[in-house]
PDB file of C-alpha atoms in Angstrom:
ATOM      1  CA  UNK G   7     -24.093  14.424 -12.783  1.00 83.00           C
ATOM      2  CA  UNK G   8     -21.767  14.871  -9.785  1.00 91.00           C
ATOM      3  CA  UNK G   9     -23.517  18.039  -8.657  1.00 92.00           C
ATOM      4  CA  UNK G  10     -26.903  16.308  -8.806  1.00 93.00           C
ATOM      5  CA  UNK G  11     -25.565  13.319  -6.871  1.00 95.00           C
ATOM      6  CA  UNK G  12     -24.050  15.649  -4.271  1.00 95.00           C
ATOM      7  CA  UNK G  13     -27.390  17.437  -3.855  1.00 94.00           C
ATOM      8  CA  UNK G  14     -29.166  14.083  -3.502  1.00 94.00           C
ATOM      9  CA  UNK G  15     -26.669  12.983  -0.834  1.00 95.00           C
ATOM     10  CA  UNK G  16     -27.295  16.218   1.069  1.00 95.00           C
ATOM     11  CA  UNK G  17     -31.041  15.576   0.949  1.00 93.00           C
ATOM     12  CA  UNK G  18     -30.361  12.197   2.575  1.00 94.00           C
ATOM     13  CA  UNK G  19     -28.636  14.010   5.432  1.00 94.00           C
ATOM     14  CA  UNK G  20     -25.078  13.090   4.505  1.00 94.00           C
ATOM     15  CA  UNK G  21     -22.695  15.776   5.751  1.00 94.00           C
ATOM     16  CA  UNK G  22     -19.229  14.220   5.284  1.00 94.00           C
ATOM     17  CA  UNK G  23     -17.701  13.752   1.865  1.00 94.00           C
ATOM     18  CA  UNK G  24     -14.475  12.396   0.412  1.00 90.00           C
ATOM     19  CA  UNK G  25     -14.207  13.425  -3.237  1.00 92.00           C
ATOM     20  CA  UNK G  26     -12.108  11.074  -5.363  1.00 89.00           C
ATOM     21  CA  UNK G  27     -11.831  11.597  -9.105  1.00 91.00           C
ATOM     22  CA  UNK G  28     -10.422   8.688 -11.088  1.00 90.00           C
ATOM     23  CA  UNK G  29      -6.717   8.355 -10.396  1.00 86.00           C
ATOM     24  CA  UNK G  30      -4.060   6.600 -12.452  1.00 87.00           C
ATOM     25  CA  UNK G  31      -5.975   6.687 -15.695  1.00 89.00           C
ATOM     26  CA  UNK G  32      -5.485   8.826 -18.770  1.00 92.00           C
ATOM     27  CA  UNK G  33      -7.423  12.102 -18.710  1.00 94.00           C
ATOM     28  CA  UNK G  34      -8.183  13.990 -21.909  1.00 95.00           C
ATOM     29  CA  UNK G  35      -8.045  17.771 -21.853  1.00 96.00           C
ATOM     30  CA  UNK G  36     -11.848  18.091 -22.125  1.00 97.00           C
ATOM     31  CA  UNK G  37     -12.225  15.714 -19.152  1.00 96.00           C
ATOM     32  CA  UNK G  38      -9.847  17.833 -17.083  1.00 96.00           C
ATOM     33  CA  UNK G  39     -11.828  20.935 -17.979  1.00 96.00           C
ATOM     34  CA  UNK G  40     -15.025  19.169 -16.887  1.00 96.00           C
ATOM     35  CA  UNK G  41     -13.372  18.136 -13.600  1.00 96.00           C
ATOM     36  CA  UNK G  42     -12.377  21.760 -12.980  1.00 96.00           C
ATOM     37  CA  UNK G  43     -15.947  22.941 -13.743  1.00 96.00           C
ATOM     38  CA  UNK G  44     -17.403  20.273 -11.456  1.00 96.00           C
ATOM     39  CA  UNK G  45     -15.082  21.150  -8.580  1.00 96.00           C
ATOM     40  CA  UNK G  46     -15.900  24.843  -8.974  1.00 95.00           C
ATOM     41  CA  UNK G  47     -19.622  23.965  -8.922  1.00 96.00           C
ATOM     42  CA  UNK G  48     -19.182  21.862  -5.806  1.00 96.00           C
ATOM     43  CA  UNK G  49     -17.280  24.724  -4.209  1.00 95.00           C
ATOM     44  CA  UNK G  50     -20.119  27.136  -4.947  1.00 94.00           C
ATOM     45  CA  UNK G  51     -22.693  24.692  -3.569  1.00 95.00           C
ATOM     46  CA  UNK G  52     -20.696  24.055  -0.393  1.00 95.00           C
ATOM     47  CA  UNK G  53     -20.032  27.770   0.063  1.00 93.00           C
ATOM     48  CA  UNK G  54     -23.741  28.480  -0.331  1.00 94.00           C
ATOM     49  CA  UNK G  55     -24.583  25.871   2.270  1.00 94.00           C
ATOM     50  CA  UNK G  56     -22.043  27.364   4.683  1.00 91.00           C
ATOM     51  CA  UNK G  57     -23.484  30.870   4.194  1.00 92.00           C
ATOM     52  CA  UNK G  58     -26.861  29.453   5.269  1.00 93.00           C
ATOM     53  CA  UNK G  59     -25.343  27.818   8.352  1.00 92.00           C
ATOM     54  CA  UNK G  60     -25.305  24.284   6.983  1.00 92.00           C
ATOM     55  CA  UNK G  61     -21.905  22.713   7.449  1.00 89.00           C
ATOM     56  CA  UNK G  62     -20.398  19.890   5.456  1.00 92.00           C
ATOM     57  CA  UNK G  63     -17.078  18.219   6.176  1.00 92.00           C
ATOM     58  CA  UNK G  64     -14.676  17.477   3.333  1.00 92.00           C
ATOM     59  CA  UNK G  65     -12.580  14.521   4.449  1.00 88.00           C
ATOM     60  CA  UNK G  66      -9.971  15.104   1.728  1.00 86.00           C
ATOM     61  CA  UNK G  67      -8.573  17.891   3.894  1.00 84.00           C
ATOM     62  CA  UNK G  68      -7.461  15.463   6.599  1.00 82.00           C
ATOM     63  CA  UNK G  69      -6.097  12.658   4.408  1.00 73.00           C
ATOM     64  CA  UNK G  70      -3.001  14.029   2.760  1.00 70.00           C
ATOM     65  CA  UNK G  71       0.117  12.371   1.477  1.00 77.00           C
ATOM     66  CA  UNK G  72       3.235  13.031  -0.489  1.00 80.00           C
ATOM     67  CA  UNK G  73       1.832  11.194  -3.519  1.00 83.00           C
ATOM     68  CA  UNK G  74      -1.571  11.333  -5.228  1.00 84.00           C
ATOM     69  CA  UNK G  75      -4.389   9.271  -3.665  1.00 83.00           C
ATOM     70  CA  UNK G  76      -2.281   7.253  -1.244  1.00 85.00           C
ATOM     71  CA  UNK G  77      -1.424   8.265   2.312  1.00 82.00           C
ATOM     72  CA  UNK G  78       1.865   8.407   4.137  1.00 83.00           C
ATOM     73  CA  UNK G  79       2.173   6.585   7.442  1.00 83.00           C
ATOM     74  CA  UNK G  80       2.639   3.058   8.651  1.00 88.00           C
ATOM     75  CA  UNK G  81       0.429   0.542   6.865  1.00 88.00           C
ATOM     76  CA  UNK G  82       0.133  -2.974   8.239  1.00 89.00           C
ATOM     77  CA  UNK G  83      -0.545  -5.509   5.504  1.00 88.00           C
ATOM     78  CA  UNK G  84      -2.571  -8.623   6.258  1.00 84.00           C
ATOM     79  CA  UNK G  85       0.643 -10.712   6.433  1.00 88.00           C
ATOM     80  CA  UNK G  86       2.174  -8.498   9.147  1.00 91.00           C
ATOM     81  CA  UNK G  87       4.513  -6.590   6.849  1.00 90.00           C
ATOM     82  CA  UNK G  88       4.859  -2.890   7.574  1.00 92.00           C
ATOM     83  CA  UNK G  89       5.110  -0.269   4.837  1.00 91.00           C
ATOM     84  CA  UNK G  90       5.579   3.510   4.858  1.00 89.00           C
ATOM     85  CA  UNK G  91       2.477   4.099   2.693  1.00 88.00           C
ATOM     86  CA  UNK G  92      -0.825   2.463   1.890  1.00 88.00           C
ATOM     87  CA  UNK G  93       0.359   2.440  -1.730  1.00 87.00           C
ATOM     88  CA  UNK G  94       1.252  -1.214  -1.102  1.00 84.00           C
ATOM     89  CA  UNK G  95      -2.482  -1.959  -1.228  1.00 82.00           C
ATOM     90  CA  UNK G  96      -2.766  -0.895  -4.880  1.00 81.00           C
ATOM     91  CA  UNK G  97      -3.273  -3.671  -7.386  1.00 75.00           C
ATOM     92  CA  UNK G  98       0.075  -4.641  -8.852  1.00 77.00           C
ATOM     93  CA  UNK G  99       2.107  -2.444  -6.508  1.00 83.00           C
ATOM     94  CA  UNK G 100       3.440  -5.162  -4.211  1.00 80.00           C
ATOM     95  CA  UNK G 101       6.341  -6.150  -6.481  1.00 86.00           C
ATOM     96  CA  UNK G 102       7.525  -2.524  -6.587  1.00 88.00           C
ATOM     97  CA  UNK G 103       7.122  -1.647  -2.908  1.00 87.00           C
ATOM     98  CA  UNK G 104      10.447  -2.849  -1.511  1.00 88.00           C
ATOM     99  CA  UNK G 105      11.635   0.779  -1.059  1.00 89.00           C
ATOM    100  CA  UNK G 106       8.628   1.351   1.256  1.00 90.00           C
ATOM    101  CA  UNK G 107       9.142  -1.791   3.367  1.00 91.00           C
ATOM    102  CA  UNK G 108       9.688  -1.051   7.066  1.00 92.00           C
ATOM    103  CA  UNK G 109       9.808  -4.553   8.563  1.00 92.00           C
ATOM    104  CA  UNK G 110       7.335  -6.907  10.169  1.00 92.00           C
ATOM    105  CA  UNK G 111       5.033  -6.491  13.141  1.00 89.00           C
ATOM    106  CA  UNK G 112       6.845  -9.398  14.808  1.00 88.00           C
ATOM    107  CA  UNK G 113      10.159  -7.497  14.688  1.00 90.00           C
ATOM    108  CA  UNK G 114       8.949  -5.414  17.609  1.00 85.00           C
ATOM    109  CA  UNK G 115      10.392  -2.164  16.276  1.00 85.00           C
ATOM    110  CA  UNK G 116      10.227   0.322  13.441  1.00 85.00           C
ATOM    111  CA  UNK G 117      13.260   1.657  11.584  1.00 85.00           C
ATOM    112  CA  UNK G 118      14.744   4.914  12.850  1.00 82.00           C
ATOM    113  CA  UNK G 119      14.477   6.493   9.397  1.00 82.00           C
ATOM    114  CA  UNK G 120      11.474   6.135   7.117  1.00 83.00           C
ATOM    115  CA  UNK G 121      11.672   6.217   3.311  1.00 84.00           C
ATOM    116  CA  UNK G 122      11.320   9.708   1.884  1.00 80.00           C
ATOM    117  CA  UNK G 123       8.517  10.932  -0.368  1.00 76.00           C
ATOM    118  CA  UNK G 124      10.677  10.395  -3.447  1.00 82.00           C
ATOM    119  CA  UNK G 125      10.670   6.649  -2.748  1.00 86.00           C
ATOM    120  CA  UNK G 126       6.885   6.494  -2.953  1.00 85.00           C
ATOM    121  CA  UNK G 127       6.956   8.605  -6.116  1.00 86.00           C
ATOM    122  CA  UNK G 128       9.370   6.170  -7.740  1.00 88.00           C
ATOM    123  CA  UNK G 129       7.142   3.232  -6.797  1.00 87.00           C
ATOM    124  CA  UNK G 130       4.159   5.006  -8.348  1.00 88.00           C
ATOM    125  CA  UNK G 131       6.107   5.657 -11.525  1.00 89.00           C
ATOM    126  CA  UNK G 132       7.120   1.979 -11.789  1.00 89.00           C
ATOM    127  CA  UNK G 133       3.526   0.872 -11.233  1.00 88.00           C
ATOM    128  CA  UNK G 134       1.742   3.255 -13.572  1.00 88.00           C
ATOM    129  CA  UNK G 135       4.305   4.898 -15.855  1.00 90.00           C
ATOM    130  CA  UNK G 136       5.306   8.546 -16.199  1.00 92.00           C
ATOM    131  CA  UNK G 137       2.410   9.586 -18.418  1.00 92.00           C
ATOM    132  CA  UNK G 138      -0.356   8.209 -16.200  1.00 90.00           C
ATOM    133  CA  UNK G 139       1.428   9.527 -13.129  1.00 89.00           C
ATOM    134  CA  UNK G 140       1.474  13.001 -14.683  1.00 92.00           C
ATOM    135  CA  UNK G 141      -2.305  12.753 -15.173  1.00 92.00           C
ATOM    136  CA  UNK G 142      -2.733  11.664 -11.537  1.00 91.00           C
ATOM    137  CA  UNK G 143      -0.660  14.593 -10.312  1.00 91.00           C
ATOM    138  CA  UNK G 144      -2.747  17.000 -12.366  1.00 94.00           C
ATOM    139  CA  UNK G 145      -6.015  15.571 -10.978  1.00 94.00           C
ATOM    140  CA  UNK G 146      -4.569  15.666  -7.478  1.00 92.00           C
ATOM    141  CA  UNK G 147      -3.573  19.323  -7.921  1.00 93.00           C
ATOM    142  CA  UNK G 148      -7.132  20.200  -8.980  1.00 95.00           C
ATOM    143  CA  UNK G 149      -8.565  18.406  -5.949  1.00 93.00           C
ATOM    144  CA  UNK G 150      -6.024  20.029  -3.622  1.00 91.00           C
ATOM    145  CA  UNK G 151      -6.942  23.469  -4.944  1.00 92.00           C
ATOM    146  CA  UNK G 152     -10.659  22.662  -4.450  1.00 94.00           C
ATOM    147  CA  UNK G 153     -10.058  21.764  -0.787  1.00 92.00           C
ATOM    148  CA  UNK G 154      -7.796  24.776  -0.258  1.00 90.00           C
ATOM    149  CA  UNK G 155     -10.443  27.100  -1.722  1.00 91.00           C
ATOM    150  CA  UNK G 156     -12.954  25.730   0.778  1.00 88.00           C
ATOM    151  CA  UNK G 157     -10.710  26.805   3.609  1.00 83.00           C
ATOM    152  CA  UNK G 158      -9.323  23.405   4.548  1.00 63.00           C
ATOM    153  CA  UNK G 159     -12.362  21.197   4.387  1.00 52.00           C
ATOM    154  CA  UNK G 160     -14.840  22.509   6.934  1.00 55.00           C
ATOM    155  CA  UNK G 161     -17.295  24.673   5.091  1.00 55.00           C
TER     156      UNK G 161
END
């Protein structure tokens, strides 16, 4: 179904894509195999388009972070709090995000040292549990390999 939807989007003239499989859910082995097949199919389609001079941009290549799905960098919440990741925006994450807290906009400064990637990983684990996080990392690895195989996202 994804390949057909991708082809339909191309027919509409859409040339920029951000592929996001379901994160932070349990994936069965057969579902992971289907994801791998789908990503390989998308890769072949995108490669074929590129060989015919039709370019598509894969946005996943420019939005990277130290943890699956979420991005590193200063995130300003609606209340003026500053965090080191947009992970704070995840449902239920707020109560676990103290390690990512940087201050408030009104403070007029950012801390000299930002939390490391391990801090965000620990927040993810508290939010979703080790098992679901392992599934998310596996999905993220498949998506990362897909983007890498395309040569960084501009095919």
